[in-house]
Short mmCIF file of N, CA and C in Angstrom, two decimals:
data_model
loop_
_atom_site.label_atom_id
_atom_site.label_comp_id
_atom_site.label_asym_id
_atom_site.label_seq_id
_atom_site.Cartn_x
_atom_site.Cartn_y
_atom_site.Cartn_z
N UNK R 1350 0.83 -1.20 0.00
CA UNK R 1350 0.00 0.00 0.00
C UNK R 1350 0.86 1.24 0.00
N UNK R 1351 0.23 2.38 0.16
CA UNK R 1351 1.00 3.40 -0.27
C UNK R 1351 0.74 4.63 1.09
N UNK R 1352 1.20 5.47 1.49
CA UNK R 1352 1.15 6.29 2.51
C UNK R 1352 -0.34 7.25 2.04
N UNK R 1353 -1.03 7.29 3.21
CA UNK R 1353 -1.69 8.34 2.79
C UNK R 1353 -1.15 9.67 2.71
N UNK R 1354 -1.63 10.86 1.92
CA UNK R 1354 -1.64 12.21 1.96
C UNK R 1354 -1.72 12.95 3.33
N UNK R 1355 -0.37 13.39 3.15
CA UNK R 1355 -0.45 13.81 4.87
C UNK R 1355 -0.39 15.31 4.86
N UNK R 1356 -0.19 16.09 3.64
CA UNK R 1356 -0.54 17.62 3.48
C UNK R 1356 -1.56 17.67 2.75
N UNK R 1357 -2.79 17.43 3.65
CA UNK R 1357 -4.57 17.89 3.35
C UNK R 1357 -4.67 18.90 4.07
N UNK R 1358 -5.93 19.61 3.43
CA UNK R 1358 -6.42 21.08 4.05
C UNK R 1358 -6.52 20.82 5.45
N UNK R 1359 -6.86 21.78 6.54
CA UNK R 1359 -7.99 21.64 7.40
C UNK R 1359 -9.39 21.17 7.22
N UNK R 1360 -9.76 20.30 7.83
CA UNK R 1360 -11.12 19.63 8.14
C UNK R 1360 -12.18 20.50 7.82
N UNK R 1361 -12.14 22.19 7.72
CA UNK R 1361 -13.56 22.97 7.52
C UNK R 1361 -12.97 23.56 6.55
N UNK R 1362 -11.79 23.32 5.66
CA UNK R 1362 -11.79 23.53 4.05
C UNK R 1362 -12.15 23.22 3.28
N UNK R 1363 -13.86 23.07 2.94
CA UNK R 1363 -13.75 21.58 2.37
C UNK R 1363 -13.68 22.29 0.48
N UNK R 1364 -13.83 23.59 0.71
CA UNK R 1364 -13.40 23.54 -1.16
C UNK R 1364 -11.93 23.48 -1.37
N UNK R 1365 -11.25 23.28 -0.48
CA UNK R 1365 -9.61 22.88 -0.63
C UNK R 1365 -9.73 21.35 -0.67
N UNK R 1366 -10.10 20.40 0.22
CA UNK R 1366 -10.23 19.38 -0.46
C UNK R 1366 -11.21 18.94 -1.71
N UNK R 1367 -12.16 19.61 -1.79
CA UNK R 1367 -12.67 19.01 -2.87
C UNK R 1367 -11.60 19.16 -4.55
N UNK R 1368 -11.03 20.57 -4.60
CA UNK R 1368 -10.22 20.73 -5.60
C UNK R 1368 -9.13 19.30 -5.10
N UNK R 1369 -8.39 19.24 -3.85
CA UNK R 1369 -7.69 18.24 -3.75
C UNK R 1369 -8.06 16.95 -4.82
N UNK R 1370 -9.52 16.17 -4.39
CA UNK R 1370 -10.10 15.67 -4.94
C UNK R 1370 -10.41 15.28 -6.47
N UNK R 1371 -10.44 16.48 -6.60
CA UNK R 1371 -10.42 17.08 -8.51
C UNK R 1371 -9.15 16.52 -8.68
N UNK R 1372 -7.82 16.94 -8.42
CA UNK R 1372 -7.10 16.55 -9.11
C UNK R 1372 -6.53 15.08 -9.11
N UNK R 1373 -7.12 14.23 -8.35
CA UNK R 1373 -6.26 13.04 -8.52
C UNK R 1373 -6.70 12.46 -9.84
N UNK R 1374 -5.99 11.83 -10.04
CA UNK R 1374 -5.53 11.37 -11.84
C UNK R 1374 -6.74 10.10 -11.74
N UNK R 1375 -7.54 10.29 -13.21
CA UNK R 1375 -8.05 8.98 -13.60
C UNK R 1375 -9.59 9.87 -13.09
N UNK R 1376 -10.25 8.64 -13.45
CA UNK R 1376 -12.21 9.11 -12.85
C UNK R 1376 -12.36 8.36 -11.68
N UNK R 1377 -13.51 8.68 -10.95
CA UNK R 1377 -13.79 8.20 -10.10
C UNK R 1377 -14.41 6.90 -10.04
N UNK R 1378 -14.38 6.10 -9.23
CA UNK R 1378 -14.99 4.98 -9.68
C UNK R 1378 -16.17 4.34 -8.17
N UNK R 1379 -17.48 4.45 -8.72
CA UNK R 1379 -18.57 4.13 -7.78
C UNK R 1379 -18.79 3.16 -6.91
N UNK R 1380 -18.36 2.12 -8.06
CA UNK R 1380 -18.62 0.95 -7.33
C UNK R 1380 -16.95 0.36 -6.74
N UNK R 1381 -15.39 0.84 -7.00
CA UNK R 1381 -15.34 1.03 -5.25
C UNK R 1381 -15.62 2.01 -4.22
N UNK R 1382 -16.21 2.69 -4.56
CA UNK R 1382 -16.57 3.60 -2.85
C UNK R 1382 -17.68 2.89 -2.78
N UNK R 1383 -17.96 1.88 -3.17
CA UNK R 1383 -19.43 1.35 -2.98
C UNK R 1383 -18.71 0.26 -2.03
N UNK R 1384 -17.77 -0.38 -2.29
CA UNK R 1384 -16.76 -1.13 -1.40
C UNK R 1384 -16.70 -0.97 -0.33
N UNK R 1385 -15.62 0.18 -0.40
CA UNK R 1385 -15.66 1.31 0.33
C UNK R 1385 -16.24 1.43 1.80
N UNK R 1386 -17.57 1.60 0.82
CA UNK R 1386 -18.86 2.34 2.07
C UNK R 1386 -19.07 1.11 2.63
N UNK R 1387 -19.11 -0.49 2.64
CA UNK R 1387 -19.38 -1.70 2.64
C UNK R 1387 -18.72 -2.51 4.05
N UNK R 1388 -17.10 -1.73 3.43
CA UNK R 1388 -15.75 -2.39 4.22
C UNK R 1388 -16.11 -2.20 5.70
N UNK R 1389 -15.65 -3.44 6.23
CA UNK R 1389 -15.98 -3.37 7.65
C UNK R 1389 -14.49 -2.58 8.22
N UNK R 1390 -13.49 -2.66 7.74
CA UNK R 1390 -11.98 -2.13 7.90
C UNK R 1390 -11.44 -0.85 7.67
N UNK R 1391 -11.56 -0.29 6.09
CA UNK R 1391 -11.36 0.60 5.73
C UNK R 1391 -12.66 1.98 6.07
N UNK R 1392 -13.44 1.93 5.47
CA UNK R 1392 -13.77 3.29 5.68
C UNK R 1392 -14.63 3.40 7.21
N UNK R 1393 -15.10 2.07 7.04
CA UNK R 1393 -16.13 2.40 8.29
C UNK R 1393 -17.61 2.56 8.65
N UNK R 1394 -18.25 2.94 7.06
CA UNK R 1394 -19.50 3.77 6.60
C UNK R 1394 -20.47 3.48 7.45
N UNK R 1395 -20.29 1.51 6.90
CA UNK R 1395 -21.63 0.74 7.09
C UNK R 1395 -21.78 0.11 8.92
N UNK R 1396 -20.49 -0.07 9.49
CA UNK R 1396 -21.14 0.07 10.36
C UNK R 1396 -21.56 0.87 11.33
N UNK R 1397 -21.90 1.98 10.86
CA UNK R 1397 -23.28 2.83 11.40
C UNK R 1397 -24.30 3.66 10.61
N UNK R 1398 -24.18 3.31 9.04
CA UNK R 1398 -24.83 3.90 8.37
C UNK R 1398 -25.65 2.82 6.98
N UNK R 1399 -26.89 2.79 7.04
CA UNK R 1399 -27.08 1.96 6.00
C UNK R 1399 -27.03 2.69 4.65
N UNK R 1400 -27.24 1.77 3.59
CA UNK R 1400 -27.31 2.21 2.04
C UNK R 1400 -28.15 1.01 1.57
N UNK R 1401 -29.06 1.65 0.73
CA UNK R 1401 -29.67 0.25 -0.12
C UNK R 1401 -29.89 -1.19 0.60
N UNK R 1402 -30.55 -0.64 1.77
CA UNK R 1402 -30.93 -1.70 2.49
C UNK R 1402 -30.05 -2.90 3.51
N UNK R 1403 -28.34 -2.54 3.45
CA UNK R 1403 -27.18 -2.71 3.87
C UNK R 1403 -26.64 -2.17 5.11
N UNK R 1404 -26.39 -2.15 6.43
CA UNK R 1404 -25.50 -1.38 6.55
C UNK R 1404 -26.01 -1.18 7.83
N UNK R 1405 -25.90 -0.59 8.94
CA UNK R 1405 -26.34 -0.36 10.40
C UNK R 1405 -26.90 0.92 10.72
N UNK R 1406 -27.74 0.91 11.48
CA UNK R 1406 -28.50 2.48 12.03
C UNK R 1406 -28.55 3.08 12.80
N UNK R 1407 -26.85 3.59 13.52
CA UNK R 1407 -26.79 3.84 14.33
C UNK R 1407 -26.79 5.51 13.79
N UNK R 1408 -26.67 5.61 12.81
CA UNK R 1408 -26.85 6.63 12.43
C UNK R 1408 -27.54 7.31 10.90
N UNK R 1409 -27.84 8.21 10.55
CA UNK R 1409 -28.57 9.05 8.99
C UNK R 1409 -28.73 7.66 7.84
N UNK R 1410 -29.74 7.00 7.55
CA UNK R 1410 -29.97 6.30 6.30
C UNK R 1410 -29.25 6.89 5.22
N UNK R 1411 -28.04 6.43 4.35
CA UNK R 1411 -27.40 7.72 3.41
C UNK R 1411 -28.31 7.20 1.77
N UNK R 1412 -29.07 5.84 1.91
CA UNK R 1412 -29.43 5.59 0.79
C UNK R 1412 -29.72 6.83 -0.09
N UNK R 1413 -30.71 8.22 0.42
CA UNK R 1413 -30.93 8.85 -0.57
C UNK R 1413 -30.15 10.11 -0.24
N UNK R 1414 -29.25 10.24 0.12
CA UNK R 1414 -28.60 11.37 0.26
C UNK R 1414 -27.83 12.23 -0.64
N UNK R 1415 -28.17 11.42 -1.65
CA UNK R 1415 -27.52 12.01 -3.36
C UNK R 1415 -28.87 13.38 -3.51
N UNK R 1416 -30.17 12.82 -3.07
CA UNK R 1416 -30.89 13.67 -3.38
C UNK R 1416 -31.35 15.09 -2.37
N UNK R 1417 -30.47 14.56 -1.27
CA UNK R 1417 -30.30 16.01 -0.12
C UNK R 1417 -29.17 16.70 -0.28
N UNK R 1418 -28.48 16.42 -0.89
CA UNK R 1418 -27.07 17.58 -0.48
C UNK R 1418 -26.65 17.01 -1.75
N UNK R 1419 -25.31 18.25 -2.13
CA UNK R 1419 -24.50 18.00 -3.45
C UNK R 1419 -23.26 17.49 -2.51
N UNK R 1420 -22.47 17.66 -3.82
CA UNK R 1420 -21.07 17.04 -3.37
C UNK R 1420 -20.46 17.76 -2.16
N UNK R 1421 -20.39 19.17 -2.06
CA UNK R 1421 -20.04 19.80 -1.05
C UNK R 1421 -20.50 19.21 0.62
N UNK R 1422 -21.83 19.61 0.15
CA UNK R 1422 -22.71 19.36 1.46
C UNK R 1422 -22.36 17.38 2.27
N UNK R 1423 -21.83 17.19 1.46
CA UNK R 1423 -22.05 15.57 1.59
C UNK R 1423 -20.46 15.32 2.19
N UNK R 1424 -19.80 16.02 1.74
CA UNK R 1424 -17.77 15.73 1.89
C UNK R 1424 -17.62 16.96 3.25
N UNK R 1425 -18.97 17.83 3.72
CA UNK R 1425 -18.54 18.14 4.67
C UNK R 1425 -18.70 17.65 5.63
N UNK R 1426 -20.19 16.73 5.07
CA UNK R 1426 -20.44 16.26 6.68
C UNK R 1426 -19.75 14.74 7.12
N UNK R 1427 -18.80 14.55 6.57
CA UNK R 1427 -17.94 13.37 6.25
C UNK R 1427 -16.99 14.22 7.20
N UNK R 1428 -16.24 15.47 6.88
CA UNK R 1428 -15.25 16.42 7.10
C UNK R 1428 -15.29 16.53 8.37
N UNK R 1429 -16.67 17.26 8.71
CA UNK R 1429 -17.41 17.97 10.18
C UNK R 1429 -18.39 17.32 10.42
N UNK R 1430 -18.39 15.85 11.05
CA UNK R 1430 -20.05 15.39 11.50
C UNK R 1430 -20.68 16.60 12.27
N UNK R 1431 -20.15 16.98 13.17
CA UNK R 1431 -20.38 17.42 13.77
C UNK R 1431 -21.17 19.27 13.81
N UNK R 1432 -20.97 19.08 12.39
CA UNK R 1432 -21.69 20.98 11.90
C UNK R 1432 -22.80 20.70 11.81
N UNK R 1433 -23.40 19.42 11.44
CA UNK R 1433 -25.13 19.68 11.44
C UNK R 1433 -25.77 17.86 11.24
N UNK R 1434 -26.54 18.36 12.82
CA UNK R 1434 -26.76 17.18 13.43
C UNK R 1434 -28.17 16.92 13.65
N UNK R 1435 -28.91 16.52 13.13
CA UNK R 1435 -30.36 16.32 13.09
C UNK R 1435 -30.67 15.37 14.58
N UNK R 1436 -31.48 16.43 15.50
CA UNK R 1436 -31.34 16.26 17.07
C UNK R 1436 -32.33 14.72 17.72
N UNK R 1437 -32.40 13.91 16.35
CA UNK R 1437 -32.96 12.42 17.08
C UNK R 1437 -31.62 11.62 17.12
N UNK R 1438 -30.77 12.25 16.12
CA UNK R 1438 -29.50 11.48 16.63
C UNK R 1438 -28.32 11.99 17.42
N UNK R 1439 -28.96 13.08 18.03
CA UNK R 1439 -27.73 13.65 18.99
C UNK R 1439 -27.95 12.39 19.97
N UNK R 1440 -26.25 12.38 20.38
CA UNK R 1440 -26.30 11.33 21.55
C UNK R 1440 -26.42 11.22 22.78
N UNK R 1441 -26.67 10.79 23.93
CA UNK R 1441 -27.06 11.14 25.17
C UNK R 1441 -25.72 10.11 25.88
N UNK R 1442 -25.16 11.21 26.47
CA UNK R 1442 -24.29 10.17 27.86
C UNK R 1442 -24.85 10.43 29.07
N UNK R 1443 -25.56 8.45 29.53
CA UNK R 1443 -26.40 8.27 30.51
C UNK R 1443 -25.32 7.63 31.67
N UNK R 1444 -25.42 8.36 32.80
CA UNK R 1444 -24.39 7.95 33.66
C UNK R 1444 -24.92 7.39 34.82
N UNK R 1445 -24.83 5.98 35.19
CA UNK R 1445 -25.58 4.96 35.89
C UNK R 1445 -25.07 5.08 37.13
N UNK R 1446 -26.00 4.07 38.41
CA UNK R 1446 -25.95 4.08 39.46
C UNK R 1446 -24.80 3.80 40.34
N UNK R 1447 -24.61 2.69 38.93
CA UNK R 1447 -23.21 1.90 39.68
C UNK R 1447 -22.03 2.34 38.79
N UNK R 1448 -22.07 3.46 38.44
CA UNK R 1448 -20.65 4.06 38.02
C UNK R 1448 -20.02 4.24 36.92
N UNK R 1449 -20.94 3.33 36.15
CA UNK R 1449 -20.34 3.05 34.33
C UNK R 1449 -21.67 4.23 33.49
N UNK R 1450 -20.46 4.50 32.70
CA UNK R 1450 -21.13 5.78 31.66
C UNK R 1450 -21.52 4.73 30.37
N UNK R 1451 -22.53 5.37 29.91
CA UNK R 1451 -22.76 5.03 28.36
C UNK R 1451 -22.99 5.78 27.34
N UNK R 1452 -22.66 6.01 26.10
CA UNK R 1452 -23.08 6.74 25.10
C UNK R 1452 -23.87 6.33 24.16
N UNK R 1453 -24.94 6.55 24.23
CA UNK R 1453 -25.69 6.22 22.69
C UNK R 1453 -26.92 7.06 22.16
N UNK R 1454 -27.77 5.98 21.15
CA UNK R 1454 -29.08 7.28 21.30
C UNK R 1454 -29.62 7.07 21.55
N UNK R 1455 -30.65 7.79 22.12
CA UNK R 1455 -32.02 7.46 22.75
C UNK R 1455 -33.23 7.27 21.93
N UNK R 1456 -33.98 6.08 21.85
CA UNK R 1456 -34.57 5.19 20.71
C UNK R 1456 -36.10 5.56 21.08
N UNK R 1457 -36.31 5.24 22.01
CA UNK R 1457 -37.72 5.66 23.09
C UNK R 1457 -37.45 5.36 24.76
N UNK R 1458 -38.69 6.10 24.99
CA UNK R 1458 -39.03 6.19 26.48
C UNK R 1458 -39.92 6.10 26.85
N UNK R 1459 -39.82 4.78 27.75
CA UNK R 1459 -41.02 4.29 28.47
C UNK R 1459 -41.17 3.79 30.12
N UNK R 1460 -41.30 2.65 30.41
CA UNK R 1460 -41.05 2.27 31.92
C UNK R 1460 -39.38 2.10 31.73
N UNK R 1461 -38.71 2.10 30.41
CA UNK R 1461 -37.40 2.14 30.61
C UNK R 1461 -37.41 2.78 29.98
N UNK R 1462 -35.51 3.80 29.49
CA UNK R 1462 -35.10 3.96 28.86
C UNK R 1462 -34.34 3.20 27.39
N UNK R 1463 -34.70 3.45 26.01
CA UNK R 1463 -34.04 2.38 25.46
C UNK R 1463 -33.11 3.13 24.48
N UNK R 1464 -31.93 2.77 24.68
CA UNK R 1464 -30.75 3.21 23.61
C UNK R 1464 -30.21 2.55 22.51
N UNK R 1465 -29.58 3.09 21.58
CA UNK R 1465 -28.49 2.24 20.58
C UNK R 1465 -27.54 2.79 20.59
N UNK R 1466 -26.24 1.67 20.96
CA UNK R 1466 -24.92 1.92 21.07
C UNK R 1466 -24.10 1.86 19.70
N UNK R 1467 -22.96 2.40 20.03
CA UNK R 1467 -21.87 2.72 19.13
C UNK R 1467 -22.25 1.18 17.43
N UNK R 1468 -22.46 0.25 18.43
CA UNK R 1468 -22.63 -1.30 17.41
C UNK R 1468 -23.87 -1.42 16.53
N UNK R 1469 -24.92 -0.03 17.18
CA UNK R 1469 -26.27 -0.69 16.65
C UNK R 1469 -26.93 -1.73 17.80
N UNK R 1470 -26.56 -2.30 18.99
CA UNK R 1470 -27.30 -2.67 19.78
C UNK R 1470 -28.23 -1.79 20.15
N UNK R 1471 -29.12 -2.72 21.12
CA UNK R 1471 -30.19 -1.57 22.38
C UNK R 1471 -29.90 -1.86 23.24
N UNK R 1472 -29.71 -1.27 23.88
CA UNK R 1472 -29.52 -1.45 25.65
C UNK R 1472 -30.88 -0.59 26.34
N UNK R 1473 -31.53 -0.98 27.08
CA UNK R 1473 -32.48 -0.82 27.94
C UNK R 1473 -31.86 -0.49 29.21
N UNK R 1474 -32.62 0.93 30.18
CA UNK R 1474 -31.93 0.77 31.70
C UNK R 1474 -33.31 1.86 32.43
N UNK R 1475 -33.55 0.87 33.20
CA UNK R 1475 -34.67 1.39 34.44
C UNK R 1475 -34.23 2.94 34.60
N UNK R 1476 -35.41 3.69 34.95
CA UNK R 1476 -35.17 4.89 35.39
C UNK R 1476 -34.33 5.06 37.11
N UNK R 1477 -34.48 3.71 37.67
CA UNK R 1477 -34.36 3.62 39.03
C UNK R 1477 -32.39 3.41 38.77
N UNK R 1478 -32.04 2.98 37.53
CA UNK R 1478 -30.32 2.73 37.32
C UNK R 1478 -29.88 3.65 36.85
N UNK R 1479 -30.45 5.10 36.25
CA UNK R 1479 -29.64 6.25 35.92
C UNK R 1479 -29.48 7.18 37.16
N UNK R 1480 -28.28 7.35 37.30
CA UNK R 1480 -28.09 8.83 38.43
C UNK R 1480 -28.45 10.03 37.21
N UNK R 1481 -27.67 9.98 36.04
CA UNK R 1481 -27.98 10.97 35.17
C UNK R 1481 -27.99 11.23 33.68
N UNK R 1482 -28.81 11.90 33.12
CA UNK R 1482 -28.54 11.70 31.68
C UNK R 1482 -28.30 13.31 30.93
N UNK R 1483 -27.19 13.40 30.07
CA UNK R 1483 -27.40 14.46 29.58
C UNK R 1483 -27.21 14.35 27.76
N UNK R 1484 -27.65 14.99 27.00
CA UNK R 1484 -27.74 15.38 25.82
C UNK R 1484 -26.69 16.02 25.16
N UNK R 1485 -25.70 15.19 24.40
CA UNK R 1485 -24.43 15.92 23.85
C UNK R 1485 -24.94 16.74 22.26
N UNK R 1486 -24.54 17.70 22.22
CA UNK R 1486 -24.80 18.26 20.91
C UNK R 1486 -24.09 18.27 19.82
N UNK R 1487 -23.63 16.98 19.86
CA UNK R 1487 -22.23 16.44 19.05
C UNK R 1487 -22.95 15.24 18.25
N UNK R 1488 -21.91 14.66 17.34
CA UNK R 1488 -22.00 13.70 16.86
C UNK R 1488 -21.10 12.62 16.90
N UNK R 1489 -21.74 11.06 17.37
CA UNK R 1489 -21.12 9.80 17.32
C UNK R 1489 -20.13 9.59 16.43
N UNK R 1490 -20.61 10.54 15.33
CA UNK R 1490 -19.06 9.96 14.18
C UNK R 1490 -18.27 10.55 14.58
N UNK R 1491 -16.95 10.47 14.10
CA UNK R 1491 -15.61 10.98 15.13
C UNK R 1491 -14.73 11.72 13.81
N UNK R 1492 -14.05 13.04 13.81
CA UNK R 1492 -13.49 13.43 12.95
C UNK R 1492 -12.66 12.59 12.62
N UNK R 1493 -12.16 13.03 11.93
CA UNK R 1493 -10.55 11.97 11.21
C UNK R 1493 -11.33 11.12 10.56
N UNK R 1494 -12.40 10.58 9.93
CA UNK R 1494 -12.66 9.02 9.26
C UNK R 1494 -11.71 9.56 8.33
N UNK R 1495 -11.79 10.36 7.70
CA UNK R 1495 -10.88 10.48 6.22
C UNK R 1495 -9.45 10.07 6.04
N UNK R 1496 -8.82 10.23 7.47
CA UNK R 1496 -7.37 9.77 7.64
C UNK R 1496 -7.11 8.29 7.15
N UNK R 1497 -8.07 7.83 7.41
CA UNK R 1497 -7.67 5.99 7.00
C UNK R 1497 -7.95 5.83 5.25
N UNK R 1498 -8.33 6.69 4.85
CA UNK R 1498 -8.40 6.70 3.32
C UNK R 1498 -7.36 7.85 2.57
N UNK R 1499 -7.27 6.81 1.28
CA UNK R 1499 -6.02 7.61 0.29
C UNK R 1499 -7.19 8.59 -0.54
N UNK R 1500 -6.77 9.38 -1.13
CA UNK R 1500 -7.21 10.82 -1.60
C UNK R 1500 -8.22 10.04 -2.94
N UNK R 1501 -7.49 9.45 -2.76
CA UNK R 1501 -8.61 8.44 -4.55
C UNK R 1501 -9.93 7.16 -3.80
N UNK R 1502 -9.36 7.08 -2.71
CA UNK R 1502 -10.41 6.28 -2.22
C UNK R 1502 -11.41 6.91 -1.50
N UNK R 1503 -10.72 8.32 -1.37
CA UNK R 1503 -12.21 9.53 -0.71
C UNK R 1503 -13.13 9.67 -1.52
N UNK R 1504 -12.37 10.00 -3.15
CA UNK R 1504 -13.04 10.11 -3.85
C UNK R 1504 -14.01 9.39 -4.78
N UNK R 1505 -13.31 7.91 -4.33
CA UNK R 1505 -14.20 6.99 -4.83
C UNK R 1505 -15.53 7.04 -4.04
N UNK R 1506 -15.82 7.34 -2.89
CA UNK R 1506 -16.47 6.86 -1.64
C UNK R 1506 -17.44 8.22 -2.03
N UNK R 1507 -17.02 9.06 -2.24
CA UNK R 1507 -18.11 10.53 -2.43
C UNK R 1507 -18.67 10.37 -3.80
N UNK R 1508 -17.90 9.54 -5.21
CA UNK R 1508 -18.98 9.35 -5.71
C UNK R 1508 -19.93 8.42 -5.51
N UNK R 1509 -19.03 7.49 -4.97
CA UNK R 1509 -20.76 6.38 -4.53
C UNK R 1509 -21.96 7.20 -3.95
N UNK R 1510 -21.51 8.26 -2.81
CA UNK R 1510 -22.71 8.90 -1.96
C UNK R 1510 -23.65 9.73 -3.11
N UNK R 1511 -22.65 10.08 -3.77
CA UNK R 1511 -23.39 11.11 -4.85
C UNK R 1511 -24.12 10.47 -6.08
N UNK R 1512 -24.09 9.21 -6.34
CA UNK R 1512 -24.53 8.22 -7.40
C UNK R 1512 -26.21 8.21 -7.20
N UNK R 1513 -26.74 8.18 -8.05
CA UNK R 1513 -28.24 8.24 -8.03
C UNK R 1513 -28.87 7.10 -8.59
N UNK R 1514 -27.73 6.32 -8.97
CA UNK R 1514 -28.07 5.37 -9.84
C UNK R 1514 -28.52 3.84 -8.55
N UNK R 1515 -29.98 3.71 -8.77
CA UNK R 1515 -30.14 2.88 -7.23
C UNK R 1515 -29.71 1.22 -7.52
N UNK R 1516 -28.98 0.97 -8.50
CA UNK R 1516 -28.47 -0.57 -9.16
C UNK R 1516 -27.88 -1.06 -7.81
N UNK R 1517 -28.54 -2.04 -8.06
CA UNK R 1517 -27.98 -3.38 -7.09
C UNK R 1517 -27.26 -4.40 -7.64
N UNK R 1518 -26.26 -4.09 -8.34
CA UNK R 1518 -25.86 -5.00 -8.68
C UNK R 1518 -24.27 -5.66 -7.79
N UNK R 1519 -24.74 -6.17 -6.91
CA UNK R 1519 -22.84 -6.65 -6.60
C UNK R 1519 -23.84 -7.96 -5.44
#
């Protein structure tokens, strides 16, 4: 393998990387960022994001997200989860009786609380086992995903998001 690109913009440049982007040599190719988005190793996507019926929900369905945001809007929030966070998936750290913290989201509320963790589990916990819960205004995804990808495999991965084409073929 080859080193990744280690002189990239800042994280809230994103028309510096996207020109980055532009220039790597050759076209983009969909169906690997379709890989990509798939890989349990490399990028990461799927397990917490589904596509085409694939993929885990711990967080935003991206199946149609070609048709909410352009390329920009889509490579920032890859860039900055954290700039705009639609507040059913802000996460809650619930801090229990007996001392152990948890992070996840809060799914519903009833005679318990019920969450989904980092995996896509639920965890359930009595109101009588929280000392406390508070509401982070952040997001579960964690900056840096882009670091584990080479500049051609970003770009493979943003055209898959941006592909409209709903083929199932693999």
């Amino acid at each position: 393998g080859f080193t990744p690109n280690t002189n990239r913009p800042a994280f809230d440049d994103t028309t510096a990387w996207l020109k980055m982007l532009e220039a790597v040599p050759g076209t983009a190719d969909v169906e690997a960022g379709r890989r990509l988005f798939f890989h349990p190793k490399v990028a990461l996507c799927a397990s917490c994001h589904r596509h085409s019926g694939r993929g885990n929900v711990v967080g935003p369905d991206l199946t149609l997200i070609a048709q909410q945001g352009d390329r920009t809007a889509i490579l920032r929030s890859i860039l900055e989860p954290h700039r705009e966070v639609a507040p059913q998936f802000y996460p809650s750290l619930v801090k229990l009786k007996d001392g152990t913290e948890f992070t996840g989201i809060l799914l519903r509320s009833s005679s318990s609380e019920v969450f989904r963790d980092l995996t896509g589990k639920e965890r359930s916990f009595f109101e009588t086992e929280i000392a406390e819960r508070s509401e982070l205004k952040s997001s579960l995804m964690p900056m840096g995903l882009v670091s584990s990808l080479t500049d051609s495999e970003l770009r493979d991965l943003l055209a898959f998001l941006t592909s409209t084409s709903s083929s199932d073929a693999q």
